[in-house]
mmCIF file of C-alpha atoms in Angstrom:
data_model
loop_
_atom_site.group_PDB
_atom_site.id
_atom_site.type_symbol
_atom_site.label_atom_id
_atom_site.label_comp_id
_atom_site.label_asym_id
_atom_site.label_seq_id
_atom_site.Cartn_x
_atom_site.Cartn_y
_atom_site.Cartn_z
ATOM 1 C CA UNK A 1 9.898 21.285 7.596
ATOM 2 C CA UNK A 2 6.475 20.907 6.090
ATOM 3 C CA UNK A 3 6.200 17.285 3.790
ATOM 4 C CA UNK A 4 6.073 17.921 -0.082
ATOM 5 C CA UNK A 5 3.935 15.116 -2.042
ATOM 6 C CA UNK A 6 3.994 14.840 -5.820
ATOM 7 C CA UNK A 7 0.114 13.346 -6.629
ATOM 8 C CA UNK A 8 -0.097 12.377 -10.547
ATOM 9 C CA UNK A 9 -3.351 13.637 -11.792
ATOM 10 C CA UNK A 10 -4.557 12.126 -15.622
ATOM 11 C CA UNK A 11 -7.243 14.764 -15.476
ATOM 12 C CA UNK A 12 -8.706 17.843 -13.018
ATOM 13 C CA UNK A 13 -11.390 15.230 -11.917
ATOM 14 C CA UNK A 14 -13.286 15.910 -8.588
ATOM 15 C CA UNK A 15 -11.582 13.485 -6.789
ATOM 16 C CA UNK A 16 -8.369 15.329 -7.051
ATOM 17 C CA UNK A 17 -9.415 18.421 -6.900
ATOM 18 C CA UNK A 18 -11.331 17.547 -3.255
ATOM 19 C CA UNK A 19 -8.060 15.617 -2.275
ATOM 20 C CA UNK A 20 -6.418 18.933 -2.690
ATOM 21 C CA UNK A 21 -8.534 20.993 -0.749
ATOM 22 C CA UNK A 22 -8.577 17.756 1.971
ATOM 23 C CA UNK A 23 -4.480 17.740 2.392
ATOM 24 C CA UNK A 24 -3.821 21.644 1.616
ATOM 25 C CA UNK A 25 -2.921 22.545 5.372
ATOM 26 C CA UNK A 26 -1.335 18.576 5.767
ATOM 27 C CA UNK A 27 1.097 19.053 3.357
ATOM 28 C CA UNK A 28 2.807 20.987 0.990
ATOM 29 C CA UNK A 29 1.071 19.388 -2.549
ATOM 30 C CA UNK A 30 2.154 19.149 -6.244
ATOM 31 C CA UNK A 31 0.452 17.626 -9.052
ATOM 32 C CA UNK A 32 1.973 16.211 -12.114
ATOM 33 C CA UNK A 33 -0.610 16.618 -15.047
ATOM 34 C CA UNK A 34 -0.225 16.559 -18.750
ATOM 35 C CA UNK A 35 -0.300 19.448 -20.612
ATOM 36 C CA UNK A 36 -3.003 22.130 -20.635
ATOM 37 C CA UNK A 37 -5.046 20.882 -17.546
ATOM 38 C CA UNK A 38 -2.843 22.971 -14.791
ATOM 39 C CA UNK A 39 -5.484 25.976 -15.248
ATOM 40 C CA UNK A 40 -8.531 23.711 -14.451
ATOM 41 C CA UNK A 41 -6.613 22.619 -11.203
ATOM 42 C CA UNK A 42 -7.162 26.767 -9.800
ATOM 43 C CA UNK A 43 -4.321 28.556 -8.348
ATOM 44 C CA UNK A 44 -3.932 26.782 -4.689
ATOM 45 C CA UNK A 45 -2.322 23.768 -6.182
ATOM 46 C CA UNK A 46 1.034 23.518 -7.819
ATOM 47 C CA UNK A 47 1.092 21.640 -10.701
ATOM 48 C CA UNK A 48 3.733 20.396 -12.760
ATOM 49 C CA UNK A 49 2.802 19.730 -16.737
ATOM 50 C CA UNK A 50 4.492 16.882 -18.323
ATOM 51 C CA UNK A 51 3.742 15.137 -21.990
ATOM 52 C CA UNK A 52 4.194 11.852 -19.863
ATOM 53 C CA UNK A 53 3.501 13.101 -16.229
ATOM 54 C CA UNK A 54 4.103 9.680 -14.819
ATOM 55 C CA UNK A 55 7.715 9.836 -15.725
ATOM 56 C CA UNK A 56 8.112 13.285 -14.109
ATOM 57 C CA UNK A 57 6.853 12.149 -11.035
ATOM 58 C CA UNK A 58 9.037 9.236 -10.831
ATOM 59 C CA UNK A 59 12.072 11.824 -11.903
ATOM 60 C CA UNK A 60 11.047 13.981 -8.982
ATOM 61 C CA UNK A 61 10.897 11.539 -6.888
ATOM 62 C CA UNK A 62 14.306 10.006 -7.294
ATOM 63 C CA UNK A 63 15.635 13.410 -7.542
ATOM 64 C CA UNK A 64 14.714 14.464 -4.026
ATOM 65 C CA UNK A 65 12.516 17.620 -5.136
ATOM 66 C CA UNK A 66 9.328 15.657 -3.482
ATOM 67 C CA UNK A 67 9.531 13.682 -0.272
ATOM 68 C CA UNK A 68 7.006 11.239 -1.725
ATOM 69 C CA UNK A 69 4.812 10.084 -4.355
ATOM 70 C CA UNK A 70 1.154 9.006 -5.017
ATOM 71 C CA UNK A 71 0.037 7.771 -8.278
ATOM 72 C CA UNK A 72 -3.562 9.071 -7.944
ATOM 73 C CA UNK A 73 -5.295 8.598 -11.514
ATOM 74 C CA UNK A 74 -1.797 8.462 -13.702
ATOM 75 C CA UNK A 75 -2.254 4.939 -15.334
ATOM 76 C CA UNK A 76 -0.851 1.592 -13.445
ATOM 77 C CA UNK A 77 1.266 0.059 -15.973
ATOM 78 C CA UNK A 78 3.545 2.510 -17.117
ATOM 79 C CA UNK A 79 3.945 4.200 -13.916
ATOM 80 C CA UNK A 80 4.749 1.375 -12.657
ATOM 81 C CA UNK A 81 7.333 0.538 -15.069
ATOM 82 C CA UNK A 82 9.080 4.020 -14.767
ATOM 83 C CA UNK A 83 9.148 3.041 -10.866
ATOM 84 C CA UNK A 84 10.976 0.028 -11.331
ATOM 85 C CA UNK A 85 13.210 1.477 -13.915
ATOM 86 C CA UNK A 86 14.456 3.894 -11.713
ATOM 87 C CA UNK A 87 14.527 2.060 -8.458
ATOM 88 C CA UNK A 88 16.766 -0.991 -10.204
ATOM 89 C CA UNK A 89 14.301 -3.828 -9.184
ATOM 90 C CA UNK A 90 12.291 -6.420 -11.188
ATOM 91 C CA UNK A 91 9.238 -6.077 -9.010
ATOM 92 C CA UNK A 92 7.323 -4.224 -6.638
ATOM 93 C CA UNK A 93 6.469 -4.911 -3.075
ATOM 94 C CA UNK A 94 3.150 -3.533 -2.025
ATOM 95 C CA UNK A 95 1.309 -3.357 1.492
ATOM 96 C CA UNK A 96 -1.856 -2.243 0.953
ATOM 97 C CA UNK A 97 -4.123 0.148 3.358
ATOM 98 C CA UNK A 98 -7.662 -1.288 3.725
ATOM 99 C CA UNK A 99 -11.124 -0.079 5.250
ATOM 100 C CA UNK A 100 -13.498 -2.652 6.605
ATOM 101 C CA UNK A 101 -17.033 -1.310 5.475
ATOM 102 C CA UNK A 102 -18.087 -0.962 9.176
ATOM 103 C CA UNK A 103 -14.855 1.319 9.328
ATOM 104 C CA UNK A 104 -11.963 -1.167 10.421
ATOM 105 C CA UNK A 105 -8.150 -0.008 8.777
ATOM 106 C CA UNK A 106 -5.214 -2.416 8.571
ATOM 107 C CA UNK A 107 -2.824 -3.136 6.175
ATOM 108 C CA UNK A 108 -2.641 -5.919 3.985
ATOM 109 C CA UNK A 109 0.183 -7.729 2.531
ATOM 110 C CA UNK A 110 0.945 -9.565 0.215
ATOM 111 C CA UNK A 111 -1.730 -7.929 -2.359
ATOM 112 C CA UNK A 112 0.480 -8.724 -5.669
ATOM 113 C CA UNK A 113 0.069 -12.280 -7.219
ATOM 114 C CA UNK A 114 3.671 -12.668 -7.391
ATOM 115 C CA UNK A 115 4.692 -11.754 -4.013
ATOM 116 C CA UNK A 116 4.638 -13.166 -0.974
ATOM 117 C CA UNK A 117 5.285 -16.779 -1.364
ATOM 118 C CA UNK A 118 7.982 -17.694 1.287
ATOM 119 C CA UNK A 119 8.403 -17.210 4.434
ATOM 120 C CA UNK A 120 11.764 -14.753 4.068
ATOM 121 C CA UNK A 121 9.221 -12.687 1.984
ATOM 122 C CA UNK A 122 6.653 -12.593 4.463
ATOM 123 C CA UNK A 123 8.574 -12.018 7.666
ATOM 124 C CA UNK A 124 9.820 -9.586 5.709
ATOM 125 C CA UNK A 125 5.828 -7.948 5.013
ATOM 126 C CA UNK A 126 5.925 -8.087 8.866
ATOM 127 C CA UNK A 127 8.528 -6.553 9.623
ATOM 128 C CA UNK A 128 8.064 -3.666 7.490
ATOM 129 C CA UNK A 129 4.266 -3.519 8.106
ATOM 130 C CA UNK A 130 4.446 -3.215 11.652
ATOM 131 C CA UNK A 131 6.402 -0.079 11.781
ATOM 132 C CA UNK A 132 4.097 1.383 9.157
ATOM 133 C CA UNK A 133 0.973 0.890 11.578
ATOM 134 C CA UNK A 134 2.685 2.475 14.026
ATOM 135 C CA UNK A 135 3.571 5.289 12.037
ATOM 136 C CA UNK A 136 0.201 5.616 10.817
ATOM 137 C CA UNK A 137 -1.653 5.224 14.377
ATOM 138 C CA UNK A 138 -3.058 1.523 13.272
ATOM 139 C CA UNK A 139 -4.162 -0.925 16.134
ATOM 140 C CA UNK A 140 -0.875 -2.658 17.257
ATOM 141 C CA UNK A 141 -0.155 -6.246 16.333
ATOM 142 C CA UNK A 142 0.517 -8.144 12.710
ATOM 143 C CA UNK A 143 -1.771 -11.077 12.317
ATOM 144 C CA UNK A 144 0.044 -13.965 10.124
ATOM 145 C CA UNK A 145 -3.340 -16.177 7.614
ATOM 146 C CA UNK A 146 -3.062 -19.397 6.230
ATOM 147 C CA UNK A 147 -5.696 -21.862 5.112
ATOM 148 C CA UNK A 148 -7.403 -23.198 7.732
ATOM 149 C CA UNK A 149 -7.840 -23.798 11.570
ATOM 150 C CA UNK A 150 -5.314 -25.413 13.600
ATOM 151 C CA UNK A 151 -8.124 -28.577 13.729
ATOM 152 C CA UNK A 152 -8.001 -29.027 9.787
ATOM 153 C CA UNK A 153 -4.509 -30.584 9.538
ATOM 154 C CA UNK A 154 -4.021 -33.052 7.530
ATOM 155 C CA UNK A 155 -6.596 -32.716 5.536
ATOM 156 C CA UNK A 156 -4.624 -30.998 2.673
ATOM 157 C CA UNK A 157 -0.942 -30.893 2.149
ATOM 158 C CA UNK A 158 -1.046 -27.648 0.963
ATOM 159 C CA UNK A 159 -3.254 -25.995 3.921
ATOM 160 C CA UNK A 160 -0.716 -27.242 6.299
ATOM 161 C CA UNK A 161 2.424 -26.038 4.424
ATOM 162 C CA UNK A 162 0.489 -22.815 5.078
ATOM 163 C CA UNK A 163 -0.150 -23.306 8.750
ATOM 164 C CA UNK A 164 3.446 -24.389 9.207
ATOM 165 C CA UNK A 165 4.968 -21.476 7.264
ATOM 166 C CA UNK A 166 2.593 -19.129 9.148
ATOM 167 C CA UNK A 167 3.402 -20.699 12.328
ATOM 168 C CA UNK A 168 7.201 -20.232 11.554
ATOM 169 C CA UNK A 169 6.576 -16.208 10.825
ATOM 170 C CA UNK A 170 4.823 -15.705 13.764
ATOM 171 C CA UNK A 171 7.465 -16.873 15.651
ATOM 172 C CA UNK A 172 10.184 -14.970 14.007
ATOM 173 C CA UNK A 173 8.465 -12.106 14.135
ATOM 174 C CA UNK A 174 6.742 -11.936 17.246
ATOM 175 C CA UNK A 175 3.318 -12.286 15.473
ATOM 176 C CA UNK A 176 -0.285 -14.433 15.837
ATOM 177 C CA UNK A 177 -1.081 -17.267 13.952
ATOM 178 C CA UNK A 178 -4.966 -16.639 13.254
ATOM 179 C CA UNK A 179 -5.366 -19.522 11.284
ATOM 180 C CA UNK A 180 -7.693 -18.309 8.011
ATOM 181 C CA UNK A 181 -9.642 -15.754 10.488
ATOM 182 C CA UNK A 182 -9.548 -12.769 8.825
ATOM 183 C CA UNK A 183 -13.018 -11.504 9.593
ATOM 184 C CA UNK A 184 -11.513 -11.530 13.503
ATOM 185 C CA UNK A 185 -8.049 -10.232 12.339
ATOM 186 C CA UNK A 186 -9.478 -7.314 10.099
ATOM 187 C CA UNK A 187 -8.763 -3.959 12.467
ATOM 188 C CA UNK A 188 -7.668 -6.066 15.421
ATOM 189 C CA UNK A 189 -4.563 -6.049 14.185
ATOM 190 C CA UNK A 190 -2.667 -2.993 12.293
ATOM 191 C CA UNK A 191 -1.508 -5.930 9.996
ATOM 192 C CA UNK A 192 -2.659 -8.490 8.174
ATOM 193 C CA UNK A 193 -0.132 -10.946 6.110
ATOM 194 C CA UNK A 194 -1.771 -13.383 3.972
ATOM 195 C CA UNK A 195 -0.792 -16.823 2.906
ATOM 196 C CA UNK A 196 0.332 -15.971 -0.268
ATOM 197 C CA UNK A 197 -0.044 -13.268 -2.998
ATOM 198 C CA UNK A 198 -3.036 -14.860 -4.613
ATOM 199 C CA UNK A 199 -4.985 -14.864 -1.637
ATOM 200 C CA UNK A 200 -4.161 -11.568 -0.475
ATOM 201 C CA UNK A 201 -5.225 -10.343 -3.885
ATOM 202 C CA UNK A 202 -8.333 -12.195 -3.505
ATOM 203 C CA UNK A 203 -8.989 -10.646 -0.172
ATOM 204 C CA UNK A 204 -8.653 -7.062 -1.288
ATOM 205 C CA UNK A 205 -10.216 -7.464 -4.294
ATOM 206 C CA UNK A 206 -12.890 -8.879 -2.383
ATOM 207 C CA UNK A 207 -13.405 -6.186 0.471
ATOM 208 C CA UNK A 208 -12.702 -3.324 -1.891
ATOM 209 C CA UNK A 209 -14.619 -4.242 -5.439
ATOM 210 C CA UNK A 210 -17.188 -6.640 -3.308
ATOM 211 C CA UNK A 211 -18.116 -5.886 0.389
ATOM 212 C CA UNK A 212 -18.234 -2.248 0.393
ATOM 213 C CA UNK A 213 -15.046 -1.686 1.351
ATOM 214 C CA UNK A 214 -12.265 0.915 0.489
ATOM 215 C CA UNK A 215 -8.714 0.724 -0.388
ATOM 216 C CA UNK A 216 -6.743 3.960 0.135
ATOM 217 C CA UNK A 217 -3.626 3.009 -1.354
ATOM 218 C CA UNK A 218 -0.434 0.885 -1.274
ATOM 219 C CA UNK A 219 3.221 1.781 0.045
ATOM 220 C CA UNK A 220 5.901 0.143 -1.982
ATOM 221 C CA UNK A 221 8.291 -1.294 0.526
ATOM 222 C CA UNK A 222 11.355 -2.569 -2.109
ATOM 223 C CA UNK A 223 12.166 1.079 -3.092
ATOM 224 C CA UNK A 224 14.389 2.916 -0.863
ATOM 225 C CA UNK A 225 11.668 6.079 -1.677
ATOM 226 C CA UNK A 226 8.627 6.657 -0.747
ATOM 227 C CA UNK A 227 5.785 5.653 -3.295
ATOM 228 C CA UNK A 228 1.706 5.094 -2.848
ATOM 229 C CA UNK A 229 0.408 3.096 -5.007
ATOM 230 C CA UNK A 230 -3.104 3.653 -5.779
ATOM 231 C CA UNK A 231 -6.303 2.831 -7.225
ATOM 232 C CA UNK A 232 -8.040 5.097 -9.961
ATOM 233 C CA UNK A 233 -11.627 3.907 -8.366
ATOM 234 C CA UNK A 234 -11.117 5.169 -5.287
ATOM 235 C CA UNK A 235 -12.940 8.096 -3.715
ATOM 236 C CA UNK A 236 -10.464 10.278 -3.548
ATOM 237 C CA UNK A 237 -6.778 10.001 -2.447
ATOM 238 C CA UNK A 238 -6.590 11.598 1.061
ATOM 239 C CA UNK A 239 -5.823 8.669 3.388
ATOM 240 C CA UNK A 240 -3.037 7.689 0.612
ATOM 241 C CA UNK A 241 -1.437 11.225 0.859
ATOM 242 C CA UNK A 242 -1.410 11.194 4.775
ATOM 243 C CA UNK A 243 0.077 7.608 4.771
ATOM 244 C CA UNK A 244 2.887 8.941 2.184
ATOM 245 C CA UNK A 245 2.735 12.282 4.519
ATOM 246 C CA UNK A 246 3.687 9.753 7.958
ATOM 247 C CA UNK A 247 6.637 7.637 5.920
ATOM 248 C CA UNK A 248 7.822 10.687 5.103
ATOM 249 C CA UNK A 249 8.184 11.751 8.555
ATOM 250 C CA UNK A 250 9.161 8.579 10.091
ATOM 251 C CA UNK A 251 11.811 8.610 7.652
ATOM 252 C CA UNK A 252 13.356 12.355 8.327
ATOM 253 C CA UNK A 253 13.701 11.248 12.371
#
Protein backbone atom coordinates (compact mmCIF):
# COMPACT_ATOMS: atom_id res chain seq x y z
CA UNK A 1 0.00 0.00 0.00
CA UNK A 2 1.40 3.28 -1.17
CA UNK A 3 2.86 5.60 2.14
CA UNK A 4 0.59 8.70 2.97
CA UNK A 5 2.69 11.80 4.48
CA UNK A 6 0.98 14.79 6.05
CA UNK A 7 3.73 17.89 5.19
CA UNK A 8 2.57 21.22 7.16
CA UNK A 9 2.91 24.05 4.79
CA UNK A 10 2.70 27.96 6.56
CA UNK A 11 2.49 29.21 3.01
CA UNK A 12 2.44 27.86 -0.97
CA UNK A 13 6.22 28.83 -0.99
CA UNK A 14 8.45 27.25 -3.76
CA UNK A 15 10.02 25.02 -1.63
CA UNK A 16 6.88 23.14 -1.03
CA UNK A 17 5.45 23.36 -3.96
CA UNK A 18 8.90 21.69 -5.72
CA UNK A 19 8.87 19.13 -2.75
CA UNK A 20 5.53 18.17 -4.09
CA UNK A 21 6.27 17.71 -7.51
CA UNK A 22 9.81 15.87 -6.12
CA UNK A 23 7.76 13.08 -3.89
CA UNK A 24 4.39 12.95 -6.10
CA UNK A 25 5.14 9.34 -7.57
CA UNK A 26 7.13 8.43 -3.87
CA UNK A 27 4.27 8.85 -1.96
CA UNK A 28 0.86 9.53 -1.56
CA UNK A 29 1.15 13.53 -0.14
CA UNK A 30 -1.10 15.84 1.97
CA UNK A 31 -0.52 19.23 3.10
CA UNK A 32 -1.92 20.88 6.10
CA UNK A 33 -2.21 24.73 5.34
CA UNK A 34 -4.21 27.45 6.91
CA UNK A 35 -7.03 28.71 5.40
CA UNK A 36 -7.35 30.11 1.88
CA UNK A 37 -3.86 28.99 0.52
CA UNK A 38 -5.12 25.29 -0.71
CA UNK A 39 -5.91 26.97 -4.29
CA UNK A 40 -2.31 28.36 -4.67
CA UNK A 41 -1.04 24.73 -3.90
CA UNK A 42 -2.83 23.57 -7.77
CA UNK A 43 -4.89 20.55 -7.95
CA UNK A 44 -2.11 17.56 -7.71
CA UNK A 45 -1.71 18.06 -4.04
CA UNK A 46 -4.20 17.37 -1.33
CA UNK A 47 -4.39 19.80 1.10
CA UNK A 48 -6.03 19.97 4.27
CA UNK A 49 -7.02 23.75 5.63
CA UNK A 50 -6.82 24.25 9.26
CA UNK A 51 -7.04 27.78 11.40
CA UNK A 52 -4.03 26.11 13.32
CA UNK A 53 -2.70 23.52 10.72
CA UNK A 54 -0.04 22.35 13.09
CA UNK A 55 -2.59 20.89 15.38
CA UNK A 56 -4.33 19.06 12.51
CA UNK A 57 -1.35 17.47 11.53
CA UNK A 58 -0.50 16.26 14.86
CA UNK A 59 -4.45 15.06 15.10
CA UNK A 60 -3.89 13.15 11.89
CA UNK A 61 -1.14 11.80 12.85
CA UNK A 62 -2.19 10.22 16.10
CA UNK A 63 -5.33 9.31 14.45
CA UNK A 64 -3.80 6.97 11.91
CA UNK A 65 -5.26 8.89 8.71
CA UNK A 66 -1.36 9.66 7.72
CA UNK A 67 1.44 7.16 8.15
CA UNK A 68 3.76 10.05 9.00
CA UNK A 69 4.45 13.56 9.50
CA UNK A 70 6.87 16.38 8.41
CA UNK A 71 6.71 19.76 9.82
CA UNK A 72 7.99 21.53 6.67
CA UNK A 73 7.51 25.45 7.27
CA UNK A 74 4.59 25.11 10.17
CA UNK A 75 6.41 27.00 13.07
CA UNK A 76 8.81 24.95 15.67
CA UNK A 77 7.43 25.83 18.92
CA UNK A 78 3.96 25.16 18.84
CA UNK A 79 4.18 22.22 16.70
CA UNK A 80 6.25 20.99 18.80
CA UNK A 81 4.20 21.44 21.76
CA UNK A 82 1.04 19.83 20.11
CA UNK A 83 3.58 16.78 19.49
CA UNK A 84 4.37 16.33 22.93
CA UNK A 85 0.89 16.91 24.07
CA UNK A 86 -0.34 14.19 22.24
CA UNK A 87 2.46 11.73 22.48
CA UNK A 88 2.41 12.05 26.63
CA UNK A 89 6.18 12.97 26.93
CA UNK A 90 8.05 16.01 28.37
CA UNK A 91 10.58 16.07 25.58
CA UNK A 92 11.56 15.17 22.28
CA UNK A 93 14.25 12.91 21.03
CA UNK A 94 15.67 13.94 17.72
CA UNK A 95 18.31 12.23 15.29
CA UNK A 96 19.04 14.45 12.82
CA UNK A 97 19.87 13.68 8.90
CA UNK A 98 22.97 15.64 7.78
CA UNK A 99 24.82 16.39 4.35
CA UNK A 100 28.53 16.97 4.38
CA UNK A 101 29.03 19.87 1.75
CA UNK A 102 31.20 17.53 -0.42
CA UNK A 103 27.95 15.26 -0.28
CA UNK A 104 28.56 12.88 2.83
CA UNK A 105 24.87 11.80 4.77
CA UNK A 106 24.76 10.42 8.32
CA UNK A 107 22.75 10.96 11.07
CA UNK A 108 23.44 12.84 14.00
CA UNK A 109 22.38 12.47 17.48
CA UNK A 110 22.05 14.02 20.09
CA UNK A 111 21.16 17.52 18.24
CA UNK A 112 18.84 18.90 21.28
CA UNK A 113 20.70 20.70 24.20
CA UNK A 114 18.89 18.72 26.63
CA UNK A 115 19.37 15.34 25.36
CA UNK A 116 21.85 13.08 25.29
CA UNK A 117 23.73 13.33 28.46
CA UNK A 118 24.16 9.68 29.76
CA UNK A 119 25.15 6.89 28.53
CA UNK A 120 21.46 4.94 28.80
CA UNK A 121 20.45 7.94 26.55
CA UNK A 122 23.03 7.49 24.12
CA UNK A 123 23.16 3.74 23.68
CA UNK A 124 19.87 4.33 23.30
CA UNK A 125 20.63 7.13 20.03
CA UNK A 126 22.57 4.02 18.83
CA UNK A 127 20.47 1.72 18.94
CA UNK A 128 17.74 3.44 17.31
CA UNK A 129 20.04 5.21 14.78
CA UNK A 130 21.48 2.25 13.41
CA UNK A 131 18.36 0.70 12.19
CA UNK A 132 17.36 4.03 10.71
CA UNK A 133 20.60 4.02 8.41
CA UNK A 134 19.80 0.91 7.37
CA UNK A 135 16.44 1.70 6.52
CA UNK A 136 17.48 4.67 4.76
CA UNK A 137 20.52 2.98 2.71
CA UNK A 138 23.24 5.04 5.01
CA UNK A 139 26.91 3.64 5.16
CA UNK A 140 26.81 0.93 7.94
CA UNK A 141 28.37 1.56 11.32
CA UNK A 142 27.49 4.21 14.38
CA UNK A 143 30.53 6.16 15.35
CA UNK A 144 30.39 7.08 19.30
CA UNK A 145 32.51 11.30 19.85
CA UNK A 146 33.84 12.53 22.86
CA UNK A 147 36.40 15.22 23.54
CA UNK A 148 39.53 14.28 22.61
CA UNK A 149 42.07 11.54 21.44
CA UNK A 150 42.76 8.56 23.38
CA UNK A 151 46.50 10.43 24.03
CA UNK A 152 44.80 13.53 25.82
CA UNK A 153 43.79 11.77 29.08
CA UNK A 154 44.19 13.30 31.88
CA UNK A 155 44.41 16.40 30.85
CA UNK A 156 40.75 17.34 31.74
CA UNK A 157 38.39 15.54 33.98
CA UNK A 158 35.68 16.25 31.95
CA UNK A 159 37.24 15.07 28.42
CA UNK A 160 37.85 11.77 29.96
CA UNK A 161 34.38 11.27 31.56
CA UNK A 162 33.61 11.62 27.84
CA UNK A 163 36.10 9.13 26.53
CA UNK A 164 35.07 6.71 29.25
CA UNK A 165 31.31 7.08 28.68
CA UNK A 166 31.97 6.79 24.91
CA UNK A 167 34.15 3.92 25.41
CA UNK A 168 31.35 2.22 27.54
CA UNK A 169 28.63 2.81 24.48
CA UNK A 170 30.71 1.48 22.06
CA UNK A 171 30.97 -1.50 23.78
CA UNK A 172 27.38 -2.00 24.54
CA UNK A 173 26.46 -1.33 21.39
CA UNK A 174 28.83 -2.79 19.17
CA UNK A 175 30.09 0.71 18.07
CA UNK A 176 33.70 2.77 17.43
CA UNK A 177 35.12 5.01 19.72
CA UNK A 178 36.50 7.83 17.25
CA UNK A 179 37.69 9.90 19.84
CA UNK A 180 36.54 13.79 18.75
CA UNK A 181 37.12 12.75 14.87
CA UNK A 182 34.25 13.75 13.32
CA UNK A 183 35.69 15.11 10.11
CA UNK A 184 36.80 11.10 9.62
CA UNK A 185 33.44 9.83 11.09
CA UNK A 186 31.17 12.20 8.90
CA UNK A 187 29.68 9.59 6.02
CA UNK A 188 31.95 6.77 7.16
CA UNK A 189 29.61 5.90 9.38
CA UNK A 190 25.58 5.99 8.90
CA UNK A 191 25.78 7.38 12.54
CA UNK A 192 27.24 9.75 14.40
CA UNK A 193 26.48 10.10 18.40
CA UNK A 194 27.97 13.01 19.99
CA UNK A 195 29.22 13.58 23.46
CA UNK A 196 26.46 15.35 24.61
CA UNK A 197 23.50 17.50 23.37
CA UNK A 198 25.43 20.73 23.38
CA UNK A 199 27.98 19.53 21.20
CA UNK A 200 25.88 17.81 18.84
CA UNK A 201 23.96 21.05 18.53
CA UNK A 202 27.11 22.78 17.96
CA UNK A 203 28.08 20.38 15.26
CA UNK A 204 24.93 20.74 13.22
CA UNK A 205 24.58 24.11 13.67
CA UNK A 206 27.95 24.32 12.49
CA UNK A 207 27.83 22.11 9.20
CA UNK A 208 24.36 23.31 8.34
CA UNK A 209 24.29 27.37 9.16
CA UNK A 210 28.37 27.43 8.68
CA UNK A 211 30.19 24.98 6.28
CA UNK A 212 27.82 24.72 3.54
CA UNK A 213 26.15 21.99 4.63
CA UNK A 214 22.44 20.78 4.64
CA UNK A 215 20.17 19.36 7.15
CA UNK A 216 17.17 17.47 5.72
CA UNK A 217 15.35 16.87 8.75
CA UNK A 218 15.05 15.09 12.14
CA UNK A 219 13.08 11.77 13.13
CA UNK A 220 11.70 11.92 16.60
CA UNK A 221 12.59 8.62 18.15
CA UNK A 222 10.45 9.00 21.80
CA UNK A 223 7.07 8.96 19.93
CA UNK A 224 5.70 5.69 19.08
CA UNK A 225 4.68 7.69 15.47
CA UNK A 226 6.43 8.72 12.96
CA UNK A 227 7.42 12.54 12.95
CA UNK A 228 10.27 14.68 10.84
CA UNK A 229 11.26 17.35 12.32
CA UNK A 230 12.45 20.02 10.15
CA UNK A 231 14.06 23.16 9.41
CA UNK A 232 12.14 26.18 7.70
CA UNK A 233 15.71 27.17 5.94
CA UNK A 234 16.10 24.30 4.22
CA UNK A 235 15.91 23.88 0.46
CA UNK A 236 13.16 22.06 0.23
CA UNK A 237 11.85 19.00 2.18
CA UNK A 238 12.40 15.95 -0.13
CA UNK A 239 15.09 13.91 1.65
CA UNK A 240 12.85 14.53 4.96
CA UNK A 241 9.71 13.06 3.20
CA UNK A 242 11.64 9.93 1.86
CA UNK A 243 13.23 9.37 5.36
CA UNK A 244 9.51 9.62 6.92
CA UNK A 245 8.49 7.55 3.55
CA UNK A 246 11.36 4.48 4.75
CA UNK A 247 10.15 4.52 8.73
CA UNK A 248 7.04 4.18 7.46
CA UNK A 249 7.83 1.13 5.67
CA UNK A 250 10.18 -0.40 8.03
CA UNK A 251 7.49 -0.05 10.40
CA UNK A 252 4.45 -1.85 8.31
CA UNK A 253 7.00 -5.17 7.89
Amino acid sequence: MPITVGLGAASPDAKILSTARAVGREVDLILFSPPGTAGAFGDAVTVVEAVEPEIALIEALYAERIDAAVRGTLPASSTLKALKQAAGVDHLERIALLETSDGRLFLLAPVGVDEGWTVEEKVRFVRVGRNIARNFGLAEGVAVLSGGRLGDLGRHSVVDRTMADAELVARLTGAEHAEILIEEAAGRYGMVVAPDGISGNLIFRTLTFLGGGAGHGAPVVNIGRIFVDTSRASADYTNAIMLAKSLAQSESL
